[in-house]
JSON list of C-alpha atoms in Angstrom, two decimals:
[
{"chain": "A", "resi": 8, "resn": "GLN", "atom": "CA", "xyz": [-26.04, -22.62, -14.25]},
{"chain": "A", "resi": 9, "resn": "SER", "atom": "CA", "xyz": [-24.58, -22.75, -17.77]},
{"chain": "A", "resi": 10, "resn": "VAL", "atom": "CA", "xyz": [-22.53, -19.88, -19.19]},
{"chain": "A", "resi": 11, "resn": "LEU", "atom": "CA", "xyz": [-24.52, -19.99, -22.44]},
{"chain": "A", "resi": 12, "resn": "THR", "atom": "CA", "xyz": [-28.30, -19.74, -22.12]},
{"chain": "A", "resi": 13, "resn": "GLN", "atom": "CA", "xyz": [-30.66, -21.93, -24.13]},
{"chain": "A", "resi": 14, "resn": "PRO", "atom": "CA", "xyz": [-34.38, -22.55, -23.72]},
{"chain": "A", "resi": 15, "resn": "PRO", "atom": "CA", "xyz": [-34.85, -25.90, -21.96]},
{"chain": "A", "resi": 16, "resn": "SER", "atom": "CA", "xyz": [-37.39, -27.12, -24.49]},
{"chain": "A", "resi": 17, "resn": "ALA", "atom": "CA", "xyz": [-38.71, -26.55, -27.99]},
{"chain": "A", "resi": 18, "resn": "SER", "atom": "CA", "xyz": [-41.25, -28.35, -30.13]},
{"chain": "A", "resi": 19, "resn": "GLY", "atom": "CA", "xyz": [-42.70, -28.51, -33.60]},
{"chain": "A", "resi": 20, "resn": "THR", "atom": "CA", "xyz": [-44.72, -30.67, -35.93]},
{"chain": "A", "resi": 21, "resn": "PRO", "atom": "CA", "xyz": [-43.30, -32.60, -38.89]},
{"chain": "A", "resi": 22, "resn": "GLY", "atom": "CA", "xyz": [-42.42, -30.29, -41.76]},
{"chain": "A", "resi": 23, "resn": "GLN", "atom": "CA", "xyz": [-42.28, -27.18, -39.57]},
{"chain": "A", "resi": 24, "resn": "ARG", "atom": "CA", "xyz": [-39.31, -24.88, -39.07]},
{"chain": "A", "resi": 25, "resn": "VAL", "atom": "CA", "xyz": [-38.04, -24.46, -35.53]},
{"chain": "A", "resi": 26, "resn": "THR", "atom": "CA", "xyz": [-35.29, -22.33, -34.08]},
{"chain": "A", "resi": 27, "resn": "ILE", "atom": "CA", "xyz": [-33.26, -22.73, -30.92]},
{"chain": "A", "resi": 28, "resn": "SER", "atom": "CA", "xyz": [-31.51, -19.72, -29.42]},
{"chain": "A", "resi": 29, "resn": "CYS", "atom": "CA", "xyz": [-28.23, -19.50, -27.54]},
{"chain": "A", "resi": 30, "resn": "SER", "atom": "CA", "xyz": [-27.31, -16.37, -25.62]},
{"chain": "A", "resi": 31, "resn": "GLY", "atom": "CA", "xyz": [-23.86, -15.54, -24.32]},
{"chain": "A", "resi": 32, "resn": "SER", "atom": "CA", "xyz": [-21.60, -12.60, -23.65]},
{"chain": "A", "resi": 33, "resn": "SER", "atom": "CA", "xyz": [-18.77, -10.59, -25.15]},
{"chain": "A", "resi": 34, "resn": "SER", "atom": "CA", "xyz": [-16.16, -13.05, -23.87]},
{"chain": "A", "resi": 35, "resn": "ASN", "atom": "CA", "xyz": [-17.63, -16.07, -25.63]},
{"chain": "A", "resi": 36, "resn": "ILE", "atom": "CA", "xyz": [-20.16, -15.72, -28.47]},
{"chain": "A", "resi": 37, "resn": "GLY", "atom": "CA", "xyz": [-19.36, -12.05, -28.87]},
{"chain": "A", "resi": 38, "resn": "SER", "atom": "CA", "xyz": [-15.75, -12.75, -29.78]},
{"chain": "A", "resi": 39, "resn": "ASN", "atom": "CA", "xyz": [-15.68, -16.38, -30.93]},
{"chain": "A", "resi": 40, "resn": "THR", "atom": "CA", "xyz": [-17.54, -18.69, -33.27]},
{"chain": "A", "resi": 41, "resn": "VAL", "atom": "CA", "xyz": [-20.42, -20.91, -32.18]},
{"chain": "A", "resi": 42, "resn": "ASN", "atom": "CA", "xyz": [-20.83, -24.65, -32.62]},
{"chain": "A", "resi": 43, "resn": "TRP", "atom": "CA", "xyz": [-23.92, -26.80, -32.24]},
{"chain": "A", "resi": 44, "resn": "TYR", "atom": "CA", "xyz": [-24.21, -30.43, -31.17]},
{"chain": "A", "resi": 45, "resn": "GLN", "atom": "CA", "xyz": [-27.05, -32.89, -31.51]},
{"chain": "A", "resi": 46, "resn": "GLN", "atom": "CA", "xyz": [-27.45, -35.68, -28.97]},
{"chain": "A", "resi": 47, "resn": "LEU", "atom": "CA", "xyz": [-29.94, -38.38, -29.85]},
{"chain": "A", "resi": 48, "resn": "PRO", "atom": "CA", "xyz": [-31.33, -40.37, -26.90]},
{"chain": "A", "resi": 49, "resn": "GLY", "atom": "CA", "xyz": [-28.75, -42.73, -25.43]},
{"chain": "A", "resi": 50, "resn": "THR", "atom": "CA", "xyz": [-25.96, -41.72, -27.81]},
{"chain": "A", "resi": 51, "resn": "ALA", "atom": "CA", "xyz": [-22.88, -39.54, -27.82]},
{"chain": "A", "resi": 52, "resn": "PRO", "atom": "CA", "xyz": [-23.18, -35.95, -29.05]},
{"chain": "A", "resi": 53, "resn": "LYS", "atom": "CA", "xyz": [-22.56, -35.23, -32.72]},
{"chain": "A", "resi": 54, "resn": "LEU", "atom": "CA", "xyz": [-21.16, -32.02, -34.21]},
{"chain": "A", "resi": 55, "resn": "LEU", "atom": "CA", "xyz": [-23.99, -30.44, -36.20]},
{"chain": "A", "resi": 56, "resn": "ILE", "atom": "CA", "xyz": [-22.77, -26.91, -37.00]},
{"chain": "A", "resi": 57, "resn": "TYR", "atom": "CA", "xyz": [-19.34, -25.34, -36.56]},
{"chain": "A", "resi": 58, "resn": "SER", "atom": "CA", "xyz": [-17.95, -21.84, -37.06]},
{"chain": "A", "resi": 59, "resn": "ASN", "atom": "CA", "xyz": [-21.45, -20.34, -36.72]},
{"chain": "A", "resi": 60, "resn": "ASN", "atom": "CA", "xyz": [-22.92, -21.71, -39.94]},
{"chain": "A", "resi": 61, "resn": "GLN", "atom": "CA", "xyz": [-20.81, -24.51, -41.40]},
{"chain": "A", "resi": 62, "resn": "ARG", "atom": "CA", "xyz": [-22.10, -28.06, -41.69]},
{"chain": "A", "resi": 63, "resn": "PRO", "atom": "CA", "xyz": [-19.79, -31.06, -41.38]},
{"chain": "A", "resi": 64, "resn": "SER", "atom": "CA", "xyz": [-19.99, -33.56, -44.18]},
{"chain": "A", "resi": 65, "resn": "GLY", "atom": "CA", "xyz": [-23.17, -35.64, -43.93]},
{"chain": "A", "resi": 66, "resn": "VAL", "atom": "CA", "xyz": [-25.28, -33.12, -42.03]},
{"chain": "A", "resi": 67, "resn": "PRO", "atom": "CA", "xyz": [-28.42, -32.30, -44.03]},
{"chain": "A", "resi": 68, "resn": "ASP", "atom": "CA", "xyz": [-28.89, -28.73, -45.21]},
{"chain": "A", "resi": 69, "resn": "ARG", "atom": "CA", "xyz": [-32.14, -28.65, -43.22]},
{"chain": "A", "resi": 70, "resn": "PHE", "atom": "CA", "xyz": [-29.88, -27.61, -40.36]},
{"chain": "A", "resi": 71, "resn": "SER", "atom": "CA", "xyz": [-28.47, -24.09, -40.39]},
{"chain": "A", "resi": 72, "resn": "GLY", "atom": "CA", "xyz": [-26.79, -21.78, -37.91]},
{"chain": "A", "resi": 73, "resn": "SER", "atom": "CA", "xyz": [-26.39, -18.06, -37.50]},
{"chain": "A", "resi": 74, "resn": "LYS", "atom": "CA", "xyz": [-24.83, -15.60, -35.10]},
{"chain": "A", "resi": 75, "resn": "SER", "atom": "CA", "xyz": [-25.42, -11.97, -34.29]},
{"chain": "A", "resi": 76, "resn": "GLY", "atom": "CA", "xyz": [-23.59, -10.11, -31.55]},
{"chain": "A", "resi": 77, "resn": "THR", "atom": "CA", "xyz": [-23.66, -12.20, -28.40]},
{"chain": "A", "resi": 78, "resn": "SER", "atom": "CA", "xyz": [-26.42, -14.56, -29.56]},
{"chain": "A", "resi": 79, "resn": "ALA", "atom": "CA", "xyz": [-26.67, -17.47, -31.94]},
{"chain": "A", "resi": 80, "resn": "SER", "atom": "CA", "xyz": [-29.45, -19.60, -33.38]},
{"chain": "A", "resi": 81, "resn": "LEU", "atom": "CA", "xyz": [-29.90, -23.06, -34.78]},
{"chain": "A", "resi": 82, "resn": "ALA", "atom": "CA", "xyz": [-32.68, -23.49, -37.32]},
{"chain": "A", "resi": 83, "resn": "ILE", "atom": "CA", "xyz": [-34.15, -26.79, -38.40]},
{"chain": "A", "resi": 84, "resn": "SER", "atom": "CA", "xyz": [-36.44, -26.73, -41.42]},
{"chain": "A", "resi": 85, "resn": "GLY", "atom": "CA", "xyz": [-38.64, -29.54, -42.67]},
{"chain": "A", "resi": 86, "resn": "LEU", "atom": "CA", "xyz": [-38.71, -31.02, -39.17]},
{"chain": "A", "resi": 87, "resn": "GLN", "atom": "CA", "xyz": [-38.57, -34.81, -39.04]},
{"chain": "A", "resi": 88, "resn": "SER", "atom": "CA", "xyz": [-39.30, -37.25, -36.22]},
{"chain": "A", "resi": 89, "resn": "GLU", "atom": "CA", "xyz": [-35.65, -38.30, -36.14]},
{"chain": "A", "resi": 90, "resn": "ASP", "atom": "CA", "xyz": [-34.69, -34.74, -35.22]},
{"chain": "A", "resi": 91, "resn": "GLU", "atom": "CA", "xyz": [-36.09, -35.31, -31.73]},
{"chain": "A", "resi": 92, "resn": "ALA", "atom": "CA", "xyz": [-32.98, -34.88, -29.60]},
{"chain": "A", "resi": 93, "resn": "ASP", "atom": "CA", "xyz": [-31.10, -32.59, -27.25]},
{"chain": "A", "resi": 94, "resn": "TYR", "atom": "CA", "xyz": [-29.25, -29.70, -28.85]},
{"chain": "A", "resi": 95, "resn": "TYR", "atom": "CA", "xyz": [-26.30, -27.87, -27.30]},
{"chain": "A", "resi": 96, "resn": "CYS", "atom": "CA", "xyz": [-24.47, -24.72, -28.32]},
{"chain": "A", "resi": 97, "resn": "ALA", "atom": "CA", "xyz": [-20.80, -24.26, -27.45]},
{"chain": "A", "resi": 98, "resn": "ALA", "atom": "CA", "xyz": [-18.15, -21.60, -27.81]},
{"chain": "A", "resi": 99, "resn": "TRP", "atom": "CA", "xyz": [-14.67, -20.73, -26.69]},
{"chain": "A", "resi": 100, "resn": "ASP", "atom": "CA", "xyz": [-14.58, -18.25, -23.83]},
{"chain": "A", "resi": 101, "resn": "ASP", "atom": "CA", "xyz": [-11.75, -15.73, -23.58]},
{"chain": "A", "resi": 102, "resn": "SER", "atom": "CA", "xyz": [-12.22, -15.20, -19.85]},
{"chain": "A", "resi": 103, "resn": "LEU", "atom": "CA", "xyz": [-9.32, -16.26, -17.69]},
{"chain": "A", "resi": 104, "resn": "ASN", "atom": "CA", "xyz": [-9.28, -20.03, -17.17]},
{"chain": "A", "resi": 105, "resn": "VAL", "atom": "CA", "xyz": [-12.74, -20.65, -18.70]},
{"chain": "A", "resi": 106, "resn": "TYR", "atom": "CA", "xyz": [-11.98, -22.11, -22.15]},
{"chain": "A", "resi": 107, "resn": "VAL", "atom": "CA", "xyz": [-14.93, -24.05, -23.64]},
{"chain": "A", "resi": 108, "resn": "VAL", "atom": "CA", "xyz": [-18.48, -23.28, -22.50]},
{"chain": "A", "resi": 109, "resn": "PHE", "atom": "CA", "xyz": [-21.71, -25.08, -23.35]},
{"chain": "A", "resi": 110, "resn": "GLY", "atom": "CA", "xyz": [-25.33, -24.11, -23.21]},
{"chain": "A", "resi": 111, "resn": "GLY", "atom": "CA", "xyz": [-27.59, -26.06, -20.88]},
{"chain": "A", "resi": 112, "resn": "GLY", "atom": "CA", "xyz": [-29.20, -27.86, -23.80]},
{"chain": "A", "resi": 113, "resn": "THR", "atom": "CA", "xyz": [-32.59, -27.72, -25.49]},
{"chain": "A", "resi": 114, "resn": "LYS", "atom": "CA", "xyz": [-34.79, -30.79, -25.72]},
{"chain": "A", "resi": 115, "resn": "LEU", "atom": "CA", "xyz": [-36.56, -30.75, -29.06]},
{"chain": "A", "resi": 116, "resn": "THR", "atom": "CA", "xyz": [-39.82, -32.66, -29.25]},
{"chain": "A", "resi": 117, "resn": "VAL", "atom": "CA", "xyz": [-41.43, -33.49, -32.58]},
{"chain": "A", "resi": 118, "resn": "LEU", "atom": "CA", "xyz": [-45.17, -33.57, -31.94]},
{"chain": "B", "resi": 8, "resn": "GLU", "atom": "CA", "xyz": [-13.10, -44.87, -40.04]},
{"chain": "B", "resi": 9, "resn": "VAL", "atom": "CA", "xyz": [-12.37, -42.80, -36.96]},
{"chain": "B", "resi": 10, "resn": "GLN", "atom": "CA", "xyz": [-12.88, -44.69, -33.71]},
{"chain": "B", "resi": 11, "resn": "LEU", "atom": "CA", "xyz": [-12.51, -43.51, -30.14]},
{"chain": "B", "resi": 12, "resn": "VAL", "atom": "CA", "xyz": [-13.02, -46.15, -27.47]},
{"chain": "B", "resi": 13, "resn": "GLU", "atom": "CA", "xyz": [-13.01, -45.11, -23.82]},
{"chain": "B", "resi": 14, "resn": "SER", "atom": "CA", "xyz": [-12.38, -47.49, -20.96]},
{"chain": "B", "resi": 15, "resn": "GLY", "atom": "CA", "xyz": [-11.55, -47.45, -17.26]},
{"chain": "B", "resi": 16, "resn": "GLY", "atom": "CA", "xyz": [-14.80, -46.15, -15.82]},
{"chain": "B", "resi": 17, "resn": "GLY", "atom": "CA", "xyz": [-16.40, -47.65, -12.74]},
{"chain": "B", "resi": 18, "resn": "LEU", "atom": "CA", "xyz": [-17.39, -47.10, -9.13]},
{"chain": "B", "resi": 19, "resn": "VAL", "atom": "CA", "xyz": [-14.96, -45.29, -6.86]},
{"chain": "B", "resi": 20, "resn": "LYS", "atom": "CA", "xyz": [-15.25, -43.82, -3.38]},
{"chain": "B", "resi": 21, "resn": "PRO", "atom": "CA", "xyz": [-14.99, -40.09, -2.72]},
{"chain": "B", "resi": 22, "resn": "GLY", "atom": "CA", "xyz": [-11.35, -39.12, -2.43]},
{"chain": "B", "resi": 23, "resn": "GLY", "atom": "CA", "xyz": [-10.29, -42.00, -4.65]},
{"chain": "B", "resi": 24, "resn": "SER", "atom": "CA", "xyz": [-8.56, -42.09, -8.03]},
{"chain": "B", "resi": 25, "resn": "LEU", "atom": "CA", "xyz": [-9.31, -43.50, -11.44]},
{"chain": "B", "resi": 26, "resn": "ARG", "atom": "CA", "xyz": [-7.57, -43.43, -14.81]},
{"chain": "B", "resi": 27, "resn": "LEU", "atom": "CA", "xyz": [-9.56, -43.37, -18.02]},
{"chain": "B", "resi": 28, "resn": "SER", "atom": "CA", "xyz": [-8.11, -44.37, -21.38]},
{"chain": "B", "resi": 29, "resn": "CYS", "atom": "CA", "xyz": [-9.22, -43.56, -24.90]},
{"chain": "B", "resi": 30, "resn": "ALA", "atom": "CA", "xyz": [-7.92, -45.76, -27.71]},
{"chain": "B", "resi": 31, "resn": "ALA", "atom": "CA", "xyz": [-7.91, -43.92, -31.03]},
{"chain": "B", "resi": 32, "resn": "SER", "atom": "CA", "xyz": [-7.79, -45.26, -34.57]},
{"chain": "B", "resi": 33, "resn": "GLY", "atom": "CA", "xyz": [-8.58, -44.22, -38.12]},
{"chain": "B", "resi": 34, "resn": "PHE", "atom": "CA", "xyz": [-6.69, -40.92, -38.06]},
{"chain": "B", "resi": 35, "resn": "THR", "atom": "CA", "xyz": [-3.25, -39.51, -37.30]},
{"chain": "B", "resi": 36, "resn": "PHE", "atom": "CA", "xyz": [-3.53, -39.36, -33.53]},
{"chain": "B", "resi": 37, "resn": "SER", "atom": "CA", "xyz": [-0.22, -37.53, -33.03]},
{"chain": "B", "resi": 38, "resn": "ASN", "atom": "CA", "xyz": [-1.53, -34.54, -35.00]},
{"chain": "B", "resi": 39, "resn": "ALA", "atom": "CA", "xyz": [-4.80, -34.30, -33.10]},
{"chain": "B", "resi": 40, "resn": "TRP", "atom": "CA", "xyz": [-5.78, -32.02, -30.26]},
{"chain": "B", "resi": 41, "resn": "MET", "atom": "CA", "xyz": [-7.86, -34.11, -27.89]},
{"chain": "B", "resi": 42, "resn": "SER", "atom": "CA", "xyz": [-10.42, -33.19, -25.24]},
{"chain": "B", "resi": 43, "resn": "TRP", "atom": "CA", "xyz": [-12.47, -34.82, -22.52]},
{"chain": "B", "resi": 44, "resn": "VAL", "atom": "CA", "xyz": [-16.10, -33.79, -22.09]},
{"chain": "B", "resi": 45, "resn": "ARG", "atom": "CA", "xyz": [-18.37, -35.13, -19.36]},
{"chain": "B", "resi": 46, "resn": "GLN", "atom": "CA", "xyz": [-22.10, -35.40, -18.80]},
{"chain": "B", "resi": 47, "resn": "ALA", "atom": "CA", "xyz": [-23.61, -35.96, -15.38]},
{"chain": "B", "resi": 48, "resn": "PRO", "atom": "CA", "xyz": [-26.70, -38.20, -15.32]},
{"chain": "B", "resi": 49, "resn": "GLY", "atom": "CA", "xyz": [-29.64, -36.31, -16.82]},
{"chain": "B", "resi": 50, "resn": "LYS", "atom": "CA", "xyz": [-27.58, -33.14, -17.19]},
{"chain": "B", "resi": 51, "resn": "GLY", "atom": "CA", "xyz": [-25.86, -31.18, -19.95]},
{"chain": "B", "resi": 52, "resn": "LEU", "atom": "CA", "xyz": [-22.36, -31.29, -21.39]},
{"chain": "B", "resi": 53, "resn": "GLU", "atom": "CA", "xyz": [-19.34, -29.97, -19.51]},
{"chain": "B", "resi": 54, "resn": "TRP", "atom": "CA", "xyz": [-15.86, -29.53, -20.97]},
{"chain": "B", "resi": 55, "resn": "VAL", "atom": "CA", "xyz": [-13.18, -31.09, -18.76]},
{"chain": "B", "resi": 56, "resn": "GLY", "atom": "CA", "xyz": [-9.94, -30.23, -20.51]},
{"chain": "B", "resi": 57, "resn": "ARG", "atom": "CA", "xyz": [-7.73, -30.69, -23.55]},
{"chain": "B", "resi": 58, "resn": "ILE", "atom": "CA", "xyz": [-4.25, -31.55, -24.70]},
{"chain": "B", "resi": 59, "resn": "LYS", "atom": "CA", "xyz": [-2.65, -30.15, -27.81]},
{"chain": "B", "resi": 60, "resn": "SER", "atom": "CA", "xyz": [-0.54, -32.17, -30.20]},
{"chain": "B", "resi": 61, "resn": "LYS", "atom": "CA", "xyz": [3.16, -32.35, -29.38]},
{"chain": "B", "resi": 62, "resn": "THR", "atom": "CA", "xyz": [3.98, -30.38, -32.52]},
{"chain": "B", "resi": 63, "resn": "ASP", "atom": "CA", "xyz": [1.76, -27.60, -31.17]},
{"chain": "B", "resi": 64, "resn": "GLY", "atom": "CA", "xyz": [3.41, -27.76, -27.77]},
{"chain": "B", "resi": 65, "resn": "GLY", "atom": "CA", "xyz": [1.57, -30.64, -26.10]},
{"chain": "B", "resi": 66, "resn": "THR", "atom": "CA", "xyz": [0.19, -28.31, -23.44]},
{"chain": "B", "resi": 67, "resn": "THR", "atom": "CA", "xyz": [-2.94, -28.93, -21.39]},
{"chain": "B", "resi": 68, "resn": "ASP", "atom": "CA", "xyz": [-5.82, -26.76, -20.21]},
{"chain": "B", "resi": 69, "resn": "TYR", "atom": "CA", "xyz": [-8.46, -27.64, -17.65]},
{"chain": "B", "resi": 70, "resn": "ALA", "atom": "CA", "xyz": [-11.87, -26.47, -16.56]},
{"chain": "B", "resi": 71, "resn": "ALA", "atom": "CA", "xyz": [-11.89, -24.82, -13.15]},
{"chain": "B", "resi": 72, "resn": "PRO", "atom": "CA", "xyz": [-13.83, -27.61, -11.33]},
{"chain": "B", "resi": 73, "resn": "VAL", "atom": "CA", "xyz": [-11.14, -30.19, -12.14]},
{"chain": "B", "resi": 74, "resn": "LYS", "atom": "CA", "xyz": [-7.96, -28.13, -12.26]},
{"chain": "B", "resi": 75, "resn": "GLY", "atom": "CA", "xyz": [-5.37, -29.50, -9.86]},
{"chain": "B", "resi": 76, "resn": "ARG", "atom": "CA", "xyz": [-7.18, -32.84, -9.52]},
{"chain": "B", "resi": 77, "resn": "PHE", "atom": "CA", "xyz": [-7.33, -34.15, -13.10]},
{"chain": "B", "resi": 78, "resn": "THR", "atom": "CA", "xyz": [-4.43, -34.67, -15.52]},
{"chain": "B", "resi": 79, "resn": "ILE", "atom": "CA", "xyz": [-4.69, -35.27, -19.25]},
{"chain": "B", "resi": 80, "resn": "SER", "atom": "CA", "xyz": [-1.84, -37.03, -21.02]},
{"chain": "B", "resi": 81, "resn": "ARG", "atom": "CA", "xyz": [-1.21, -38.83, -24.28]},
{"chain": "B", "resi": 82, "resn": "ASP", "atom": "CA", "xyz": [0.93, -41.64, -25.62]},
{"chain": "B", "resi": 83, "resn": "ASP", "atom": "CA", "xyz": [1.27, -41.09, -29.34]},
{"chain": "B", "resi": 84, "resn": "SER", "atom": "CA", "xyz": [3.14, -44.40, -29.74]},
{"chain": "B", "resi": 85, "resn": "LYS", "atom": "CA", "xyz": [0.01, -46.18, -28.49]},
{"chain": "B", "resi": 86, "resn": "ASN", "atom": "CA", "xyz": [-2.56, -43.81, -30.03]},
{"chain": "B", "resi": 87, "resn": "THR", "atom": "CA", "xyz": [-4.04, -43.42, -26.57]},
{"chain": "B", "resi": 88, "resn": "LEU", "atom": "CA", "xyz": [-5.36, -40.51, -24.54]},
{"chain": "B", "resi": 89, "resn": "TYR", "atom": "CA", "xyz": [-5.57, -40.63, -20.76]},
{"chain": "B", "resi": 90, "resn": "LEU", "atom": "CA", "xyz": [-7.46, -38.85, -18.00]},
{"chain": "B", "resi": 91, "resn": "GLN", "atom": "CA", "xyz": [-6.02, -39.32, -14.52]},
{"chain": "B", "resi": 92, "resn": "MET", "atom": "CA", "xyz": [-8.62, -38.34, -11.94]},
{"chain": "B", "resi": 93, "resn": "ASN", "atom": "CA", "xyz": [-7.57, -37.85, -8.32]},
{"chain": "B", "resi": 94, "resn": "SER", "atom": "CA", "xyz": [-9.39, -36.62, -5.22]},
{"chain": "B", "resi": 95, "resn": "LEU", "atom": "CA", "xyz": [-12.68, -37.57, -6.81]},
{"chain": "B", "resi": 96, "resn": "LYS", "atom": "CA", "xyz": [-15.88, -35.97, -5.57]},
{"chain": "B", "resi": 97, "resn": "THR", "atom": "CA", "xyz": [-19.49, -37.10, -5.88]},
{"chain": "B", "resi": 98, "resn": "GLU", "atom": "CA", "xyz": [-20.07, -34.26, -8.35]},
{"chain": "B", "resi": 99, "resn": "ASP", "atom": "CA", "xyz": [-17.55, -35.87, -10.72]},
{"chain": "B", "resi": 100, "resn": "THR", "atom": "CA", "xyz": [-20.07, -38.64, -11.39]},
{"chain": "B", "resi": 101, "resn": "ALA", "atom": "CA", "xyz": [-20.68, -38.55, -15.14]},
{"chain": "B", "resi": 102, "resn": "VAL", "atom": "CA", "xyz": [-20.20, -40.21, -18.48]},
{"chain": "B", "resi": 103, "resn": "TYR", "atom": "CA", "xyz": [-16.79, -39.14, -19.76]},
{"chain": "B", "resi": 104, "resn": "TYR", "atom": "CA", "xyz": [-16.34, -38.70, -23.51]},
{"chain": "B", "resi": 105, "resn": "CYS", "atom": "CA", "xyz": [-13.09, -38.56, -25.44]},
{"chain": "B", "resi": 106, "resn": "THR", "atom": "CA", "xyz": [-13.23, -36.16, -28.40]},
{"chain": "B", "resi": 107, "resn": "THR", "atom": "CA", "xyz": [-11.11, -34.86, -31.26]},
{"chain": "B", "resi": 108, "resn": "ALA", "atom": "CA", "xyz": [-10.80, -31.19, -32.16]},
{"chain": "B", "resi": 109, "resn": "LEU", "atom": "CA", "xyz": [-11.98, -30.21, -35.62]},
{"chain": "B", "resi": 110, "resn": "ARG", "atom": "CA", "xyz": [-9.22, -28.92, -37.85]},
{"chain": "B", "resi": 111, "resn": "GLN", "atom": "CA", "xyz": [-9.69, -26.68, -40.86]},
{"chain": "B", "resi": 112, "resn": "ASP", "atom": "CA", "xyz": [-6.41, -26.80, -42.77]},
{"chain": "B", "resi": 113, "resn": "ILE", "atom": "CA", "xyz": [-3.79, -26.01, -40.13]},
{"chain": "B", "resi": 114, "resn": "TRP", "atom": "CA", "xyz": [-6.22, -24.33, -37.74]},
{"chain": "B", "resi": 115, "resn": "VAL", "atom": "CA", "xyz": [-8.13, -25.90, -34.89]},
{"chain": "B", "resi": 116, "resn": "VAL", "atom": "CA", "xyz": [-11.72, -24.64, -34.77]},
{"chain": "B", "resi": 117, "resn": "PRO", "atom": "CA", "xyz": [-12.35, -23.44, -31.19]},
{"chain": "B", "resi": 118, "resn": "ALA", "atom": "CA", "xyz": [-14.81, -25.57, -29.20]},
{"chain": "B", "resi": 119, "resn": "ALA", "atom": "CA", "xyz": [-15.63, -27.74, -32.23]},
{"chain": "B", "resi": 120, "resn": "MET", "atom": "CA", "xyz": [-15.27, -31.45, -31.49]},
{"chain": "B", "resi": 121, "resn": "ASP", "atom": "CA", "xyz": [-15.90, -33.57, -34.56]},
{"chain": "B", "resi": 122, "resn": "TYR", "atom": "CA", "xyz": [-15.51, -37.12, -33.26]},
{"chain": "B", "resi": 123, "resn": "TRP", "atom": "CA", "xyz": [-16.74, -38.54, -29.96]},
{"chain": "B", "resi": 124, "resn": "GLY", "atom": "CA", "xyz": [-16.29, -41.88, -28.28]},
{"chain": "B", "resi": 125, "resn": "GLN", "atom": "CA", "xyz": [-19.20, -43.80, -26.80]},
{"chain": "B", "resi": 126, "resn": "GLY", "atom": "CA", "xyz": [-18.32, -42.64, -23.29]},
{"chain": "B", "resi": 127, "resn": "THR", "atom": "CA", "xyz": [-17.44, -44.40, -20.06]},
{"chain": "B", "resi": 128, "resn": "LEU", "atom": "CA", "xyz": [-19.40, -43.99, -16.82]},
{"chain": "B", "resi": 129, "resn": "VAL", "atom": "CA", "xyz": [-17.62, -42.88, -13.66]},
{"chain": "B", "resi": 130, "resn": "THR", "atom": "CA", "xyz": [-19.62, -43.14, -10.45]},
{"chain": "B", "resi": 131, "resn": "VAL", "atom": "CA", "xyz": [-18.22, -41.55, -7.29]},
{"chain": "B", "resi": 132, "resn": "SER", "atom": "CA", "xyz": [-20.13, -42.80, -4.28]},
{"chain": "B", "resi": 133, "resn": "SER", "atom": "CA", "xyz": [-19.51, -44.20, -0.84]}
]
């Protein structure tokens, strides 16, 4: 059972806009920034969004992040087949001895 | 180019020990905060622990499931990160990734890991 809650799956057709949600609590998302990772099949995760809505160099602006209260969202516009991957949210947790928490991951399928 | 190369994974019996290494290059390793993240087969990501740079105290923090059994250390002269794993359990079976913490100016962005190694598989089984 992951501390952050994500839907296990999401899907969309090429060109569509899809969003993936991430729900937490006051000790993690509610008081800290959210990061998103993309994991393509058989590869290591890659940082996609940090500090709620910032993109590292090289990440297309089709990817965007937002946060409100104890929830966050990742939006992907102009969906492409190469976006098919697992997506994870992560945040620092201020609870005693918890530190970094991840969501359970969302498998995005491009139909 | 930043490179993180993990090694040391393999098959070990429950109760056994294993030491993972992560050779770093392409950045100033001594300034970096480093973390280990693991992923059990077919499962999600789980943070294992981290070590700060020596200039920031060099302290370590661990996730509850591994605290007291795992130890993270670093050798800045060799640009290498280590994960000593003792009293291994079957639930420790996973791919273990070495990661760097993202810095923005002098600040480390919480829970943001900008570079990842390719991972090394640890299998704990009798």
